[in-house]
Coordinates of N, CA and C in Angstrom, one line a residue:
L1 N 20.8 -11.0 11.5 CA 19.8 -11.7 10.8 C 18.9 -12.6 11.8
R2 N 19.3 -12.7 13.0 CA 18.6 -13.5 14.0 C 17.1 -12.9 14.1
C3 N 17.0 -11.6 14.1 CA 15.7 -10.9 14.2 C 14.9 -11.3 13.0
A4 N 15.5 -11.3 11.8 CA 14.7 -11.6 10.6 C 14.2 -13.0 10.6
R5 N 15.0 -13.9 11.1 CA 14.6 -15.3 11.1 C 13.5 -15.5 12.1
E6 N 13.6 -14.8 13.3 CA 12.5 -14.9 14.3 C 11.2 -14.4 13.8
E7 N 11.3 -13.3 13.0 CA 10.1 -12.7 12.5 C 9.6 -13.3 11.2
S8 N 10.3 -14.3 10.7 CA 10.0 -15.0 9.4 C 10.0 -14.0 8.2
V9 N 10.9 -13.1 8.2 CA 11.0 -12.1 7.2 C 12.0 -12.5 6.2
E10 N 11.5 -12.6 4.9 CA 12.4 -12.9 3.8 C 13.2 -11.7 3.4
T11 N 14.5 -11.7 3.4 CA 15.3 -10.6 3.0 C 15.9 -10.8 1.6
R12 N 15.8 -9.8 0.8 CA 16.4 -9.9 -0.6 C 17.3 -8.7 -0.8
H13 N 18.4 -8.9 -1.4 CA 19.3 -7.8 -1.8 C 19.3 -7.7 -3.3
S14 N 18.7 -6.6 -3.8 CA 18.6 -6.4 -5.2 C 19.9 -6.0 -5.9
R15 N 20.9 -5.5 -5.1 CA 22.1 -5.0 -5.7 C 23.3 -5.7 -5.1
Q16 N 23.3 -7.0 -5.0 CA 24.4 -7.8 -4.4 C 25.6 -7.5 -5.2
G17 N 26.7 -7.4 -4.5 CA 28.0 -7.2 -5.2 C 28.3 -5.7 -5.6
Q18 N 27.3 -4.8 -5.5 CA 27.6 -3.5 -5.9 C 28.0 -2.6 -4.6
A19 N 28.5 -1.5 -4.9 CA 28.9 -0.6 -3.8 C 27.7 -0.2 -3.0
G20 N 27.9 0.2 -1.8 CA 26.7 0.7 -0.9 C 26.1 2.0 -1.5
P21 N 25.0 2.4 -0.8 CA 24.3 3.6 -1.3 C 25.2 4.8 -1.2
T22 N 25.1 5.7 -2.2 CA 25.9 6.9 -2.3 C 25.5 7.9 -1.2
W23 N 24.3 7.8 -0.6 CA 23.8 8.8 0.3 C 24.4 8.6 1.7
C24 N 25.1 7.5 1.9 CA 25.6 7.2 3.3 C 26.7 8.3 3.6
L25 N 26.6 8.7 4.8 CA 27.6 9.7 5.3 C 28.6 9.0 6.2
S26 N 29.9 9.4 6.0 CA 30.9 8.7 6.8 C 30.8 9.0 8.3
A27 N 30.1 10.1 8.6 CA 30.0 10.4 10.1 C 29.1 9.5 10.8
I28 N 28.3 8.7 10.1 CA 27.4 7.7 10.7 C 28.1 6.4 10.8
P29 N 28.2 5.8 12.0 CA 28.9 4.5 12.1 C 28.1 3.5 11.3
A30 N 28.9 2.7 10.6 CA 28.3 1.7 9.6 C 27.3 0.8 10.3
E31 N 27.7 0.3 11.5 CA 26.8 -0.7 12.2 C 25.4 0.0 12.6
K32 N 25.4 1.3 12.9 CA 24.2 2.0 13.2 C 23.4 2.1 12.0
L33 N 24.0 2.5 10.9 CA 23.3 2.7 9.6 C 22.7 1.3 9.2
E34 N 23.5 0.3 9.2 CA 23.0 -1.1 8.8 C 21.8 -1.4 9.7
R35 N 21.8 -1.2 11.0 CA 20.7 -1.6 11.9 C 19.5 -0.8 11.5
E36 N 19.6 0.5 11.3 CA 18.5 1.3 11.0 C 17.9 0.9 9.6
V37 N 18.7 0.7 8.6 CA 18.2 0.2 7.3 C 17.5 -1.1 7.5
F38 N 18.1 -2.0 8.2 CA 17.5 -3.3 8.4 C 16.1 -3.2 9.2
E39 N 16.1 -2.4 10.2 CA 14.8 -2.2 11.0 C 13.8 -1.6 10.1
E40 N 14.1 -0.6 9.2 CA 13.2 0.0 8.3 C 12.6 -1.0 7.3
H41 N 13.5 -1.9 6.9 CA 13.1 -3.0 5.9 C 12.1 -3.9 6.6
V42 N 12.4 -4.3 7.9 CA 11.6 -5.2 8.6 C 10.2 -4.6 8.8
N43 N 10.2 -3.3 9.2 CA 8.9 -2.6 9.4 C 8.1 -2.5 8.1
A44 N 8.8 -2.2 7.0 CA 8.1 -2.1 5.7 C 7.5 -3.5 5.3
V45 N 8.2 -4.6 5.6 CA 7.7 -5.9 5.2 C 6.5 -6.2 6.1
K46 N 6.5 -5.9 7.4 CA 5.4 -6.1 8.2 C 4.2 -5.3 7.8
K47 N 4.4 -4.1 7.5 CA 3.3 -3.2 7.0 C 2.8 -3.7 5.7
Q48 N 3.7 -4.2 4.8 CA 3.3 -4.7 3.5 C 2.3 -5.9 3.7
R49 N 2.7 -6.8 4.6 CA 1.8 -7.9 4.8 C 0.5 -7.5 5.3
A50 N 0.4 -6.6 6.3 CA -0.8 -6.1 6.9 C -1.7 -5.4 5.8
M51 N -1.0 -4.6 5.0 CA -1.8 -3.9 3.9 C -2.3 -4.8 2.9
T52 N -1.5 -5.8 2.5 CA -2.0 -6.8 1.5 C -3.2 -7.5 2.1
R53 N -3.2 -8.0 3.3 CA -4.4 -8.6 3.9 C -5.6 -7.7 3.9
A54 N -5.4 -6.4 4.3 CA -6.5 -5.5 4.3 C -7.0 -5.2 2.9
L55 N -6.2 -5.1 1.9 CA -6.6 -4.9 0.5 C -7.4 -6.1 0.0
R56 N -6.9 -7.3 0.3 CA -7.6 -8.5 -0.2 C -8.9 -8.6 0.5
H57 N -9.0 -8.3 1.8 CA -10.3 -8.3 2.5 C -11.3 -7.3 1.9
F58 N -10.7 -6.1 1.7 CA -11.6 -5.0 1.2 C -12.1 -5.2 -0.2
Y59 N -11.2 -5.6 -1.1 CA -11.6 -5.8 -2.5 C -12.2 -7.1 -2.8
G60 N -11.9 -8.2 -2.0 CA -12.4 -9.5 -2.3 C -11.7 -10.2 -3.4
P61 N -11.9 -11.5 -3.5 CA -11.2 -12.3 -4.5 C -11.7 -12.0 -5.9
G62 N -10.7 -11.9 -6.9 CA -11.1 -11.7 -8.3 C -11.4 -10.3 -8.7
H63 N -11.4 -9.3 -7.7 CA -11.7 -7.9 -8.1 C -10.4 -7.2 -8.2
S64 N -10.4 -6.1 -9.0 CA -9.2 -5.3 -9.2 C -9.0 -4.3 -8.1
W65 N -7.8 -4.1 -7.7 CA -7.5 -3.0 -6.7 C -7.4 -1.7 -7.5
K66 N -8.1 -0.7 -7.1 CA -8.2 0.5 -8.0 C -7.5 1.7 -7.5
N67 N -7.7 2.2 -6.3 CA -7.2 3.5 -5.9 C -6.9 3.4 -4.4
V68 N -5.6 3.3 -4.1 CA -5.2 3.1 -2.7 C -4.3 4.3 -2.3
I69 N -4.7 4.9 -1.1 CA -3.9 6.0 -0.6 C -3.4 5.6 0.8
S70 N -2.1 5.8 0.9 CA -1.4 5.6 2.2 C -1.0 6.9 2.8
I71 N -1.4 7.2 4.0 CA -1.1 8.5 4.7 C -0.5 8.1 6.0
G72 N 0.8 8.4 6.2 CA 1.5 8.0 7.4 C 2.7 8.9 7.7
D73 N 3.3 8.7 8.9 CA 4.4 9.5 9.3 C 5.7 8.8 9.1
G74 N 5.7 7.7 8.5 CA 7.0 6.9 8.3 C 7.1 6.5 6.8
Y75 N 8.4 6.3 6.4 CA 8.6 5.9 5.1 C 8.2 4.4 4.9
A76 N 8.1 3.7 6.0 CA 7.8 2.2 5.8 C 6.4 2.1 5.2
E77 N 5.5 2.9 5.6 CA 4.1 2.9 5.0 C 4.1 3.1 3.5
C78 N 4.9 4.1 3.1 CA 5.0 4.5 1.7 C 5.6 3.3 0.9
R79 N 6.8 2.9 1.4 CA 7.5 1.8 0.7 C 6.7 0.5 0.7
A80 N 6.0 0.2 1.7 CA 5.2 -1.0 1.7 C 4.1 -1.0 0.6
L81 N 3.4 0.1 0.5 CA 2.4 0.2 -0.5 C 3.0 0.2 -1.9
Q82 N 4.1 0.9 -2.1 CA 4.7 0.9 -3.4 C 5.2 -0.5 -3.8
D83 N 5.8 -1.2 -2.8 CA 6.2 -2.6 -3.1 C 5.0 -3.5 -3.4
I84 N 3.9 -3.3 -2.8 CA 2.7 -4.1 -3.1 C 2.3 -3.8 -4.6
S85 N 2.3 -2.5 -5.0 CA 1.9 -2.2 -6.3 C 2.8 -2.8 -7.4
F86 N 4.1 -3.0 -7.1 CA 5.0 -3.6 -8.0 C 4.7 -5.1 -8.1
A87 N 4.3 -5.7 -7.0 CA 4.1 -7.2 -7.0 C 2.7 -7.6 -7.4
H88 N 1.7 -6.7 -7.2 CA 0.3 -7.1 -7.5 C -0.1 -6.9 -9.0
Q89 N -0.8 -7.8 -9.5 CA -1.3 -7.7 -10.9 C -2.8 -7.8 -10.9
N90 N -3.4 -6.7 -11.3 CA -4.9 -6.7 -11.4 C -5.4 -7.6 -12.5
P91 N -6.6 -8.1 -12.5 CA -7.2 -8.9 -13.6 C -7.2 -8.0 -14.8
T92 N -7.3 -8.6 -16.0 CA -7.4 -7.9 -17.2 C -8.8 -7.4 -17.5
S93 N -8.9 -6.3 -18.2 CA -10.2 -5.8 -18.6 C -10.8 -6.6 -19.7
S94 N -12.1 -6.9 -19.6 CA -12.7 -7.6 -20.7 C -12.9 -6.8 -22.0
R95 N -12.9 -5.4 -21.8 CA -13.0 -4.5 -22.9 C -11.7 -4.4 -23.7
T96 N -10.6 -4.1 -22.9 CA -9.3 -3.8 -23.5 C -8.3 -4.9 -23.5
D97 N -8.6 -6.0 -22.8 CA -7.7 -7.1 -22.6 C -6.3 -6.7 -22.0
A98 N -6.3 -5.5 -21.3 CA -5.1 -5.1 -20.6 C -5.4 -5.1 -19.1
P99 N -4.3 -5.2 -18.3 CA -4.6 -5.2 -16.8 C -5.2 -3.9 -16.4
K100 N -6.2 -4.0 -15.5 CA -6.8 -2.8 -15.0 C -5.8 -2.0 -14.1
S101 N -6.0 -0.6 -14.1 CA -5.1 0.2 -13.4 C -5.2 0.1 -11.9
F102 N -4.0 0.1 -11.3 CA -4.0 0.1 -9.8 C -3.2 1.3 -9.4
R103 N -4.0 2.3 -8.9 CA -3.4 3.6 -8.6 C -2.9 3.7 -7.2
V104 N -1.7 4.0 -7.0 CA -1.1 4.0 -5.6 C -0.6 5.5 -5.3
K105 N -1.1 6.0 -4.2 CA -0.8 7.3 -3.8 C -0.3 7.3 -2.4
T106 N 0.8 7.9 -2.2 CA 1.4 7.9 -0.8 C 1.7 9.4 -0.4
V107 N 1.4 9.6 0.9 CA 1.6 10.9 1.5 C 2.4 10.6 2.8
K108 N 3.6 11.1 2.9 CA 4.4 11.0 4.1 C 4.3 12.3 4.9
L109 N 3.8 12.2 6.1 CA 3.6 13.3 7.0 C 4.9 13.5 7.8
L110 N 4.9 14.6 8.6 CA 6.1 14.8 9.5 C 6.1 13.7 10.5
E111 N 7.3 13.4 11.0 CA 7.5 12.3 11.9 C 7.1 12.7 13.3
E112 N 7.5 13.9 13.7 CA 7.1 14.4 15.1 C 6.6 15.8 15.0
P113 N 5.4 16.0 14.5 CA 4.9 17.4 14.4 C 4.5 17.9 15.7
D114 N 4.6 19.2 15.9 CA 4.0 19.9 17.0 C 2.5 20.1 16.7
C115 N 1.7 20.6 17.7 CA 0.3 20.7 17.5 C -0.1 21.6 16.3
A116 N 0.6 22.7 16.1 CA 0.3 23.6 15.0 C 0.6 22.9 13.7
Q117 N 1.7 22.1 13.6 CA 2.0 21.4 12.3 C 1.0 20.3 12.0
M118 N 0.6 19.6 13.1 CA -0.4 18.6 12.9 C -1.7 19.1 12.4
S119 N -2.1 20.3 13.0 CA -3.3 21.0 12.5 C -3.2 21.4 11.1
Q120 N -2.0 21.9 10.7 CA -1.8 22.3 9.3 C -1.9 21.0 8.4
E121 N -1.3 19.9 8.8 CA -1.3 18.7 8.0 C -2.8 18.3 7.8
M122 N -3.6 18.3 8.8 CA -5.0 17.9 8.7 C -5.8 18.8 7.8
Q123 N -5.5 20.1 7.9 CA -6.2 21.1 7.0 C -5.8 20.8 5.6
L124 N -4.5 20.6 5.3 CA -4.1 20.4 3.9 C -4.6 19.0 3.4
L125 N -4.6 18.0 4.2 CA -5.2 16.7 3.8 C -6.7 16.9 3.5
Q126 N -7.4 17.6 4.3 CA -8.8 17.8 4.1 C -9.1 18.5 2.8
A127 N -8.2 19.5 2.5 CA -8.4 20.2 1.2 C -7.9 19.4 0.0
W128 N -6.9 18.6 0.2 CA -6.3 17.9 -1.0 C -6.9 16.5 -1.2
L129 N -7.5 15.9 -0.2 CA -8.0 14.5 -0.4 C -8.9 14.3 -1.6
P130 N -9.8 15.2 -1.8 CA -10.6 15.0 -3.0 C -9.8 15.0 -4.3
L131 N -8.8 15.8 -4.4 CA -7.9 15.9 -5.6 C -7.1 14.6 -5.7
M132 N -6.6 14.1 -4.5 CA -5.8 12.9 -4.5 C -6.6 11.7 -5.0
V133 N -7.9 11.6 -4.6 CA -8.7 10.5 -5.0 C -9.0 10.6 -6.4
A134 N -9.3 11.8 -6.9 CA -9.7 12.0 -8.3 C -8.5 11.8 -9.3
R135 N -7.3 12.0 -8.9 CA -6.2 11.9 -9.8 C -6.1 10.5 -10.4
D136 N -6.0 10.4 -11.7 CA -6.0 9.2 -12.5 C -4.5 8.8 -12.7
G137 N -3.9 8.4 -11.6 CA -2.4 8.0 -11.7 C -1.9 7.9 -10.3
D138 N -0.6 7.5 -10.2 CA 0.1 7.4 -9.0 C 0.7 8.7 -8.6
F139 N 1.0 8.9 -7.3 CA 1.9 9.9 -6.8 C 2.5 9.6 -5.5
D140 N 3.6 10.3 -5.2 CA 4.3 10.0 -3.9 C 4.7 11.4 -3.4
M141 N 4.2 11.8 -2.2 CA 4.5 13.1 -1.7 C 5.0 13.0 -0.3
A142 N 6.0 13.7 0.1 CA 6.6 13.7 1.4 C 6.7 15.2 1.9
W143 N 6.0 15.5 3.0 CA 6.1 16.8 3.6 C 7.3 16.9 4.4
A144 N 8.0 18.1 4.4 CA 9.2 18.3 5.1 C 8.9 19.5 6.1
Q145 N 9.8 19.6 7.1 CA 9.7 20.6 8.1 C 9.6 22.0 7.5
D146 N 10.5 22.2 6.5 CA 10.6 23.5 5.8 C 9.2 23.9 5.2
D147 N 8.4 22.9 4.7 CA 7.1 23.2 4.1 C 6.2 23.9 5.1
F148 N 6.2 23.5 6.3 CA 5.3 24.0 7.3 C 5.9 25.3 7.8
E149 N 7.2 25.5 7.9 CA 7.7 26.8 8.3 C 7.4 27.9 7.2
A150 N 7.4 27.5 5.9 CA 7.0 28.5 4.9 C 5.5 28.8 5.0
I151 N 4.7 27.8 5.3 CA 3.2 28.1 5.4 C 3.0 29.0 6.6
S152 N 3.7 28.7 7.7 CA 3.5 29.6 8.9 C 3.9 31.0 8.7
A153 N 5.0 31.2 7.9 CA 5.5 32.5 7.6 C 4.6 33.3 6.8
Q154 N 3.9 32.6 5.8 CA 2.9 33.2 5.0 C 1.6 33.6 5.7
Q155 N 1.3 32.9 6.8 CA 0.1 33.2 7.6 C 0.3 34.3 8.6
M156 N 1.5 34.7 8.9 CA 1.8 35.7 9.9 C 1.4 37.1 9.3
P157 N 0.8 37.9 10.2 CA 0.3 39.3 9.7 C 1.5 40.2 9.5

């Protein structure tokens, strides 16, 4: 926790007293897993703070946050924006007296793509971005290595 205190990162544990995550594999040393989870949390908090500042600057005070898309190669970006959406409350609509919608859309790219995969990612993003923007709701999408292997296989003569 020394690192968290130095970075002024507030840590919260939502499931105190409960058993650890069921996805943990016994082959991974516990201290390595803890460190990786903690580092991911710290990165997500830093990204969350940066994104919040950028959104406040972009939308200005008193305006509703409408349609935000995060595209990145790490889960920290996705998690940060999703956490922001849970914490942020838009102003209420004068017509309906209900909070205005805040649509959050996340796309997680491959972490270490080769040139061909990166090119495919950019082509797919270019084709899908108008649909992402137009969607009246949230979504969370993560591309996997297998997705691009299947696309490559379909493109072979």
